[in-house]
mmCIF file of C-alpha atoms and ligand atoms in Angstrom:
data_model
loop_
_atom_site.group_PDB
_atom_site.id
_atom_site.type_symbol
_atom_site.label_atom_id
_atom_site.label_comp_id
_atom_site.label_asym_id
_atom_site.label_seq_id
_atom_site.Cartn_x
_atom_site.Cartn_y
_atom_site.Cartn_z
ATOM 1 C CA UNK W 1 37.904 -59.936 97.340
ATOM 2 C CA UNK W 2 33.707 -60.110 97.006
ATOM 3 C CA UNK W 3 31.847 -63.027 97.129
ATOM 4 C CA UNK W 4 27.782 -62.383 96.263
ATOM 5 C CA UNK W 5 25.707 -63.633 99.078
ATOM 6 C CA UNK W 6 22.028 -63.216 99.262
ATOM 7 C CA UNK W 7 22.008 -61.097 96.387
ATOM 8 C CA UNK W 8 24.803 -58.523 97.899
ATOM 9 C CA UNK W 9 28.582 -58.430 97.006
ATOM 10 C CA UNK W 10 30.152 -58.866 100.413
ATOM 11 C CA UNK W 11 33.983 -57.504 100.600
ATOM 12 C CA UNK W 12 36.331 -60.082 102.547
ATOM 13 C CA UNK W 13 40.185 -60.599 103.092
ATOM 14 C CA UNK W 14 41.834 -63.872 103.666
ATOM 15 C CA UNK W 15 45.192 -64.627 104.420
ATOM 16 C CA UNK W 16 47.738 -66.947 105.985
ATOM 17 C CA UNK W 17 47.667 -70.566 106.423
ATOM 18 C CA UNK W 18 46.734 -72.553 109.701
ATOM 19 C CA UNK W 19 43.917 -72.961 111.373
ATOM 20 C CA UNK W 20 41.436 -70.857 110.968
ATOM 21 C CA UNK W 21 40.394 -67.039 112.540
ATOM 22 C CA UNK W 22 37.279 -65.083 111.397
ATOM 23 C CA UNK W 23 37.473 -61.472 112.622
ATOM 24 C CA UNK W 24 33.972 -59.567 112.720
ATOM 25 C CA UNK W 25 34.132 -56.406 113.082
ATOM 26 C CA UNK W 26 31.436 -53.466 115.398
ATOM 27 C CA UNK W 27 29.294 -51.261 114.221
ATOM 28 C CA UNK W 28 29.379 -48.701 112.663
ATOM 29 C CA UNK W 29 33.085 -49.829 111.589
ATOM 30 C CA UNK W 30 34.821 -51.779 109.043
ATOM 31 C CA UNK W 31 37.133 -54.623 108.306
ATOM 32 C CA UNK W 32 40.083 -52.369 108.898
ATOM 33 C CA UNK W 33 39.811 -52.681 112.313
ATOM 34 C CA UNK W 34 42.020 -56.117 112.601
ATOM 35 C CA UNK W 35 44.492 -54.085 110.634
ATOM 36 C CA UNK W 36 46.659 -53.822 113.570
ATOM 37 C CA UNK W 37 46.883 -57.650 114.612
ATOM 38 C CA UNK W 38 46.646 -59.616 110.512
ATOM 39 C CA UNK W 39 50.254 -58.823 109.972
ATOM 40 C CA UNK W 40 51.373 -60.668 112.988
ATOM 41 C CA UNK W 41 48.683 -63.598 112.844
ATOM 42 C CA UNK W 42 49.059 -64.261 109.552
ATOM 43 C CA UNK W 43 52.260 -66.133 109.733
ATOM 44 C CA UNK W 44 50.446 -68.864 111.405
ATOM 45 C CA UNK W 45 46.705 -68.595 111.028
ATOM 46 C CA UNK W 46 43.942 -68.052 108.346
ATOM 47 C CA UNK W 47 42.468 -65.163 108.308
ATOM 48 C CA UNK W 48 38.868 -64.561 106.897
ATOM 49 C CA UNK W 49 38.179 -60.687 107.596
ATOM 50 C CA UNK W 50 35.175 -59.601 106.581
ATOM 51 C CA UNK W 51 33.124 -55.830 105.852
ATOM 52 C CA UNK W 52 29.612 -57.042 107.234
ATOM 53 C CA UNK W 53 27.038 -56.268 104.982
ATOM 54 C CA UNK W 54 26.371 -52.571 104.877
ATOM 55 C CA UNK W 55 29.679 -51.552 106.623
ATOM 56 C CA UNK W 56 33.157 -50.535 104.557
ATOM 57 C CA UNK W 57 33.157 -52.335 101.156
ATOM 58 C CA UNK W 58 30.043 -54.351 101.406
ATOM 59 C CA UNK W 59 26.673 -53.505 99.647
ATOM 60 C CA UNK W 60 24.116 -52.791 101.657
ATOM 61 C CA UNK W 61 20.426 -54.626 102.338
ATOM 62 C CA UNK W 62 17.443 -52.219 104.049
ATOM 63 C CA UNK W 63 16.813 -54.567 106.730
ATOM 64 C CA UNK W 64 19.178 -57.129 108.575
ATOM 65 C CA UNK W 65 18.843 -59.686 111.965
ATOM 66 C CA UNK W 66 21.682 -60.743 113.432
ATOM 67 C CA UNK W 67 20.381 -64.100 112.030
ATOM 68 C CA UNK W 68 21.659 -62.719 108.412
ATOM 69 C CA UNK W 69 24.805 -61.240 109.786
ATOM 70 C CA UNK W 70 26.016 -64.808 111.372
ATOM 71 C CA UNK W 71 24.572 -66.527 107.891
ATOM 72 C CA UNK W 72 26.644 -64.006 106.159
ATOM 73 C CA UNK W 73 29.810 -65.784 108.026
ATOM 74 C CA UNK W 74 28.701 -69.359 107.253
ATOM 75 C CA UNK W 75 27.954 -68.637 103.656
ATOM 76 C CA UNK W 76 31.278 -66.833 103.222
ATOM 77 C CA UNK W 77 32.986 -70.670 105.309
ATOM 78 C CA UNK W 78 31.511 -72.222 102.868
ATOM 79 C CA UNK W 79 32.246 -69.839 99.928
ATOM 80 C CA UNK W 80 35.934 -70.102 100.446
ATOM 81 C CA UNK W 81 35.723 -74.066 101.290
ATOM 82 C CA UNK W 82 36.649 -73.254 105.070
ATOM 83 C CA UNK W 83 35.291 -76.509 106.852
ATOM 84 C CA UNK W 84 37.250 -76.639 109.453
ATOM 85 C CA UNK W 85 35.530 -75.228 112.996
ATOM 86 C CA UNK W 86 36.910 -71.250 113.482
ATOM 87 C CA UNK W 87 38.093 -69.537 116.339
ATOM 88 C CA UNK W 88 35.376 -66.702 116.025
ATOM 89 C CA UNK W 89 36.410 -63.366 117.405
ATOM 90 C CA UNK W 90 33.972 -60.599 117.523
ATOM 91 C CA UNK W 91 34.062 -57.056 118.990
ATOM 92 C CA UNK W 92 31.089 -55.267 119.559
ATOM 93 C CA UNK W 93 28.241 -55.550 117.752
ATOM 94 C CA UNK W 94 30.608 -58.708 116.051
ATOM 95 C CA UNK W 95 30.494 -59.919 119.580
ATOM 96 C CA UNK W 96 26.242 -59.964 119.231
ATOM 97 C CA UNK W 97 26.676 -61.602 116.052
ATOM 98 C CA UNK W 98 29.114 -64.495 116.928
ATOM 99 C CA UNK W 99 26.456 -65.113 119.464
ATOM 100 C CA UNK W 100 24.070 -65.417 116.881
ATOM 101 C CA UNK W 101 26.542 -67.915 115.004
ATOM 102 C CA UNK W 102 27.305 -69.698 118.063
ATOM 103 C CA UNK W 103 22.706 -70.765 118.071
ATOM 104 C CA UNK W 104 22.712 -71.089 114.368
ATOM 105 C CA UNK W 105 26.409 -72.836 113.676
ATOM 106 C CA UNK W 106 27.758 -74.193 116.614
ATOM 107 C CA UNK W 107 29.540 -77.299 115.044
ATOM 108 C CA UNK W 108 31.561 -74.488 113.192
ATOM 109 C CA UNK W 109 33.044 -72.964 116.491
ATOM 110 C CA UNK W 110 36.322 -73.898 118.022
ATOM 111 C CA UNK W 111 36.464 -71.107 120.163
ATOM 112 C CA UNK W 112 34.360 -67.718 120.726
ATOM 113 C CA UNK W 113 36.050 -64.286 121.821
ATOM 114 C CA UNK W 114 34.164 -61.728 122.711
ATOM 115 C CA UNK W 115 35.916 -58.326 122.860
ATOM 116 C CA UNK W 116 34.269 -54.659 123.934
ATOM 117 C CA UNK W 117 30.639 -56.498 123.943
ATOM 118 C CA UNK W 118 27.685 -57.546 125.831
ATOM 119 C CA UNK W 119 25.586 -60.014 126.148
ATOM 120 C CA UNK W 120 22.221 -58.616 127.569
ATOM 121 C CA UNK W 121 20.002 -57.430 124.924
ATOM 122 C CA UNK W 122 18.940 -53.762 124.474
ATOM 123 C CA UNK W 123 16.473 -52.666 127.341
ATOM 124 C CA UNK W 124 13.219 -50.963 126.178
ATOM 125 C CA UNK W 125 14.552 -47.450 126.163
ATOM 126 C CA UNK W 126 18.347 -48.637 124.792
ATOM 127 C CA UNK W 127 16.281 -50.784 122.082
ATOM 128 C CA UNK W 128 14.256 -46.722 121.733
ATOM 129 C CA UNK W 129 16.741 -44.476 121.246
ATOM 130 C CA UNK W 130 18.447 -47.130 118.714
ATOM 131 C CA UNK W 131 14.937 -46.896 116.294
ATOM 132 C CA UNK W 132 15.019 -42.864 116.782
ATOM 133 C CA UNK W 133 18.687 -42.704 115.234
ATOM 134 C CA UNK W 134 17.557 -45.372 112.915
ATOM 135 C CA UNK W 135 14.722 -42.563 111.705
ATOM 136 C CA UNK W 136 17.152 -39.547 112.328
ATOM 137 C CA UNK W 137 19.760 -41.415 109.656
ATOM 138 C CA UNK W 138 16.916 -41.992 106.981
ATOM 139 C CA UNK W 139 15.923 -38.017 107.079
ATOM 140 C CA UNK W 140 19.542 -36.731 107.823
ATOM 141 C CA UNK W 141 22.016 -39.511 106.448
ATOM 142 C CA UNK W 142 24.696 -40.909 108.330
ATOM 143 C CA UNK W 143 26.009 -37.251 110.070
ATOM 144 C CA UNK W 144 24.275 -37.955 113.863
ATOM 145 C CA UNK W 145 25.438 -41.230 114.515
ATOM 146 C CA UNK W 146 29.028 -40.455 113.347
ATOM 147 C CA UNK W 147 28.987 -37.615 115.740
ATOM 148 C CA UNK W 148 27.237 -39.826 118.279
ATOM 149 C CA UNK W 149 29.796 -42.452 117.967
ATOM 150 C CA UNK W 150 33.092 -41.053 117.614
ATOM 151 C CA UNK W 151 33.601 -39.678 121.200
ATOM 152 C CA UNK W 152 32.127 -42.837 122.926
ATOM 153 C CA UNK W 153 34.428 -45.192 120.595
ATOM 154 C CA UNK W 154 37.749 -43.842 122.011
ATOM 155 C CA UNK W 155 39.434 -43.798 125.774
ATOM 156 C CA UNK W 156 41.094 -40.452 126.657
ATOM 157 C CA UNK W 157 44.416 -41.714 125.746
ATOM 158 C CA UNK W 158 43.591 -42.510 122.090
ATOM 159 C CA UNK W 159 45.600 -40.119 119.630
ATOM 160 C CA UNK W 160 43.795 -37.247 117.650
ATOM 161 C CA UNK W 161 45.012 -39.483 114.402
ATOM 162 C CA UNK W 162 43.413 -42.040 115.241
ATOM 163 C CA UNK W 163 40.068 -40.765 116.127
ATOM 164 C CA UNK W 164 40.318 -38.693 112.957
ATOM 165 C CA UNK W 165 41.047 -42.060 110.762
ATOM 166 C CA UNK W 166 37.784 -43.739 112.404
ATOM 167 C CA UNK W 167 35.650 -40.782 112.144
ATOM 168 C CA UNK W 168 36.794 -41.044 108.216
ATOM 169 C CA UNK W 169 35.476 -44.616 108.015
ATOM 170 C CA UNK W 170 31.940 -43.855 109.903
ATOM 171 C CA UNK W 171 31.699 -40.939 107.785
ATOM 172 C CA UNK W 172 31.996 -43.266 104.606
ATOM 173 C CA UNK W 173 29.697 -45.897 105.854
ATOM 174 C CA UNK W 174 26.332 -45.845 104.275
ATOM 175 C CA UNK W 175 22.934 -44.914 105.536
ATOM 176 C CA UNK W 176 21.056 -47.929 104.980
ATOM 177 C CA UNK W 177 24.024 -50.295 106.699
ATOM 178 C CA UNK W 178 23.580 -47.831 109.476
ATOM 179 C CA UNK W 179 19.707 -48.026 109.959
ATOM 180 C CA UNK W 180 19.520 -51.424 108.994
ATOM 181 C CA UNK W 181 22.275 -52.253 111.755
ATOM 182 C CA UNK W 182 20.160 -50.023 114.457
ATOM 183 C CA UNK W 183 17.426 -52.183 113.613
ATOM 184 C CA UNK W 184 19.062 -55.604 113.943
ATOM 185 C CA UNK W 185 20.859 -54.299 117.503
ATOM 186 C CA UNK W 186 17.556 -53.331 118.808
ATOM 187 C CA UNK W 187 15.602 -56.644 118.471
ATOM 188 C CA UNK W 188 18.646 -58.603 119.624
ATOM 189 C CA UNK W 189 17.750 -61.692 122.387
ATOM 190 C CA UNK W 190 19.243 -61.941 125.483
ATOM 191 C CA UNK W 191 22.644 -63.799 124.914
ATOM 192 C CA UNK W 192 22.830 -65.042 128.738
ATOM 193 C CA UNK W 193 21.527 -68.517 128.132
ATOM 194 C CA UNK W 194 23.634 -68.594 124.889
ATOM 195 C CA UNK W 195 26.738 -68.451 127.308
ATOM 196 C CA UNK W 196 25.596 -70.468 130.010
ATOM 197 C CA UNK W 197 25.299 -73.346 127.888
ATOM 198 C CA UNK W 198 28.442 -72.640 125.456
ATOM 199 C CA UNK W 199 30.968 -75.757 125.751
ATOM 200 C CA UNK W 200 33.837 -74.788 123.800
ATOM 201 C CA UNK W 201 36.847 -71.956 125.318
ATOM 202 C CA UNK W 202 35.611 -68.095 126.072
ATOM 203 C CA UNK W 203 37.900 -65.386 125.683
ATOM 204 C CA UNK W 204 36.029 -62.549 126.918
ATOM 205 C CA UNK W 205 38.166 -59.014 126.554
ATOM 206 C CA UNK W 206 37.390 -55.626 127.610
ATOM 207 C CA UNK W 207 38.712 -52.329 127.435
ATOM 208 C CA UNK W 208 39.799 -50.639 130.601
ATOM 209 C CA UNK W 209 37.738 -47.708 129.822
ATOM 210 C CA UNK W 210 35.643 -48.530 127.672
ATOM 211 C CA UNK W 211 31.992 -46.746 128.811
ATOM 212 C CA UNK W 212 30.113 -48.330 125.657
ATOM 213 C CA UNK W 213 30.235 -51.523 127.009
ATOM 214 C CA UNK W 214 32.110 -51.251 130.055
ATOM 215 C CA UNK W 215 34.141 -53.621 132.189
ATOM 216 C CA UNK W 216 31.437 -54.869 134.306
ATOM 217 C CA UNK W 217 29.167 -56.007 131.101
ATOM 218 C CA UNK W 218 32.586 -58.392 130.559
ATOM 219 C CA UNK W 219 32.429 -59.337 134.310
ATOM 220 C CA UNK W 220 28.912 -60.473 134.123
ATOM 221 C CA UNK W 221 29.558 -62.679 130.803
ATOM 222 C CA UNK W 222 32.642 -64.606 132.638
ATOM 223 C CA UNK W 223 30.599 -65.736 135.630
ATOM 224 C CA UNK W 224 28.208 -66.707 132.736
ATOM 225 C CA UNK W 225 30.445 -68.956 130.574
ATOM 226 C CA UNK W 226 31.444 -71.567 132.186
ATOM 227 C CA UNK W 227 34.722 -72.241 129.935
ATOM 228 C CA UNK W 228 35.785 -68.496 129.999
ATOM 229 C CA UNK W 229 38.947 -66.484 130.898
ATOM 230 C CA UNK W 230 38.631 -62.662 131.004
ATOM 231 C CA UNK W 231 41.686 -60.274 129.745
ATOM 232 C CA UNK W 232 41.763 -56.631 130.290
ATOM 233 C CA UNK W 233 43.540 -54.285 127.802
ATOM 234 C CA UNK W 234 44.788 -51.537 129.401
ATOM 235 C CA UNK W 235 44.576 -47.613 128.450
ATOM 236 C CA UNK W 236 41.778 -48.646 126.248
ATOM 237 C CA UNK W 237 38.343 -47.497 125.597
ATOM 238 C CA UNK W 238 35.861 -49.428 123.457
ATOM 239 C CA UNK W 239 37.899 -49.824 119.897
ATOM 240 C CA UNK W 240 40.967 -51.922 121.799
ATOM 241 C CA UNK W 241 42.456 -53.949 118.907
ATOM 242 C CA UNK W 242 43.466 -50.469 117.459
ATOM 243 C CA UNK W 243 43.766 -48.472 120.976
ATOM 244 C CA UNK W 244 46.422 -50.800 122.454
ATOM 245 C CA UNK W 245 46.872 -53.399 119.559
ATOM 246 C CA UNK W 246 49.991 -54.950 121.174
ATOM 247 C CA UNK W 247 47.682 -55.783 124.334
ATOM 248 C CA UNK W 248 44.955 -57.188 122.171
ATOM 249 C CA UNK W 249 47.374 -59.536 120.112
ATOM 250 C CA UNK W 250 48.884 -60.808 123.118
ATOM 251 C CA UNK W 251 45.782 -62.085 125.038
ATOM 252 C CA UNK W 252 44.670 -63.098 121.952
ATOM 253 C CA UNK W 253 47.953 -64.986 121.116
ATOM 254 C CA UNK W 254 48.078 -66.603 124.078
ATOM 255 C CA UNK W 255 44.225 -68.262 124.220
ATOM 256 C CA UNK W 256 45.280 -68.979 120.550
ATOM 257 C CA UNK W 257 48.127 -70.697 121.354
ATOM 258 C CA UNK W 258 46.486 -72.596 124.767
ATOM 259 C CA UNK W 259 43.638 -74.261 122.684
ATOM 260 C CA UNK W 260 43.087 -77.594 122.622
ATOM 261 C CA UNK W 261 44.272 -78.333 119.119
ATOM 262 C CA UNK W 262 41.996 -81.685 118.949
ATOM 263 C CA UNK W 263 39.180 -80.410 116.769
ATOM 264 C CA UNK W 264 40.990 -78.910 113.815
HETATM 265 C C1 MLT X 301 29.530 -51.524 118.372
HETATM 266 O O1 MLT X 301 30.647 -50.999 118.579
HETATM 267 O O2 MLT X 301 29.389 -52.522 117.657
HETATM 268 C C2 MLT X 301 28.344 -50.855 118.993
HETATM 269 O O3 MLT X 301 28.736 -49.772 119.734
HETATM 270 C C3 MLT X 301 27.555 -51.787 119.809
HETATM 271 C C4 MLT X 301 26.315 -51.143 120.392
HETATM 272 O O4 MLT X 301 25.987 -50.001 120.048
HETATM 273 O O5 MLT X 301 25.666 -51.823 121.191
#
């Protein structure tokens, strides 16, 4: 389905009934990344799953924040008459962005989990190298940061199909989603104090070996959050609800299923 928000038709799924689960996806990836884990949530949540803007079937804009991404959400809540707070799950940059949500919306959050993210901002030469692919995507299109990407996404275990399947979708992903994302990753704020001062259950999850935002990035957030459990998936590199999906859904199942059910 599309919904037009801020002047851009923004692709979204939603499905099942229950309470309700909005899955953000990384960059440079798509929607079809919860493709793994909707069939079995489904039965007993709803599911909003979103293409950010500029990312799989979403127009793009030439600039974004991660203030617009996380208004993106709230305006698609709204859109579909979803009131209720959300169990927000982002991976990645989605993790940056629930953040984001979590300053701007935090009445709409049941529950945050973070998976294969950070939440220390870019450090001067991170936030660097980010604007010099930004400018190397506007002259050369999307071809350096899909060869950039692809090898850091995967652990050594993940199969040849599956790294060919991804490399498909960051091939198809457009330019301007891709430089406007760069942008919005590099100017990022610190997300420390964010989690310090978060009062509702913290699922932080991280990839065993994940090297984009390793194991001890997810270490630092739990002694952070003061309401937060940490799950490892194992055999996994940075893309773990598609590495080891049965790992993912479980953790996730089982915060799911421990939440205080008061709020919704
Ligand atoms: C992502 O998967 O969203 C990105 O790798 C995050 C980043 O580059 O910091």
């Amino acid at each position: 389905m599309n919904v037009t928000i801020d002047g851009l038709s923004l692709h979204y799924e939603v499905s099942g009934t229950g309470s309700p689960i909005i899955l953000v996806h990384g960059f440079p990836l798509s929607s079809e990344l919860w493709n793994p884990i909707v069939p079995a949530l489904e039965r007993e949540y709803r599911l909003i799953v979103p293409d950010l803007r500029g990312h799989g079937r979403s127009e793009a804009s030439l600039t974004a924040t991660m203030a617009r991404y996380a208004d993106d959400l709230a305006a698609l809540l709204d859109r579909i008459g979803e009131t209720r707070p959300v169990v927000l799950v982002g991976m990645s940059m989605g993790g940056y962005i629930s953040f984001e949500f979590y300053r701007r919306h935090r009445d709409r959050v049941r529950a945050l989990v973070l998976a294969n993210t950070r939440a220390q901002a870019d450090d001067p030469g991170a936030a660097r190298d980010r604007r010099e692919l930004a400018r190397r995507v506007e002259r050369e299109g999307n071809a350096p940061v899909v060869e950039n990407m692809i090898p850091r996404l995967f652990g050594p275990r993940a199969s040849r199909q599956l790294r060919n399947e991804w490399h498909g979708i960051l091939a198809a992903t457009r330019p301007e989603g891709i430089v406007a994302a760069l942008e919005a990753m590099a100017e990022r704020p610190d997300s420390f104090p964010t989690l310090a001062s978060v009062t509702c259950p913290v699922l932080i999850v991280a990839g065993e070996e994940d090297t984009l935002t390793p194991l001890t990035d997810a270490r630092r957030m739990q002694k952070a959050a003061p309401h937060s459990q940490l799950e490892v998936i194992p055999g996994s590199g940075h893309m773990s609800p598609v590495e080891n999906s049965a790992a993912f859904l479980a953790v996730l199942r089982r915060f799911l299923e421990e939440l205080p059910s008061g709020r919704v």
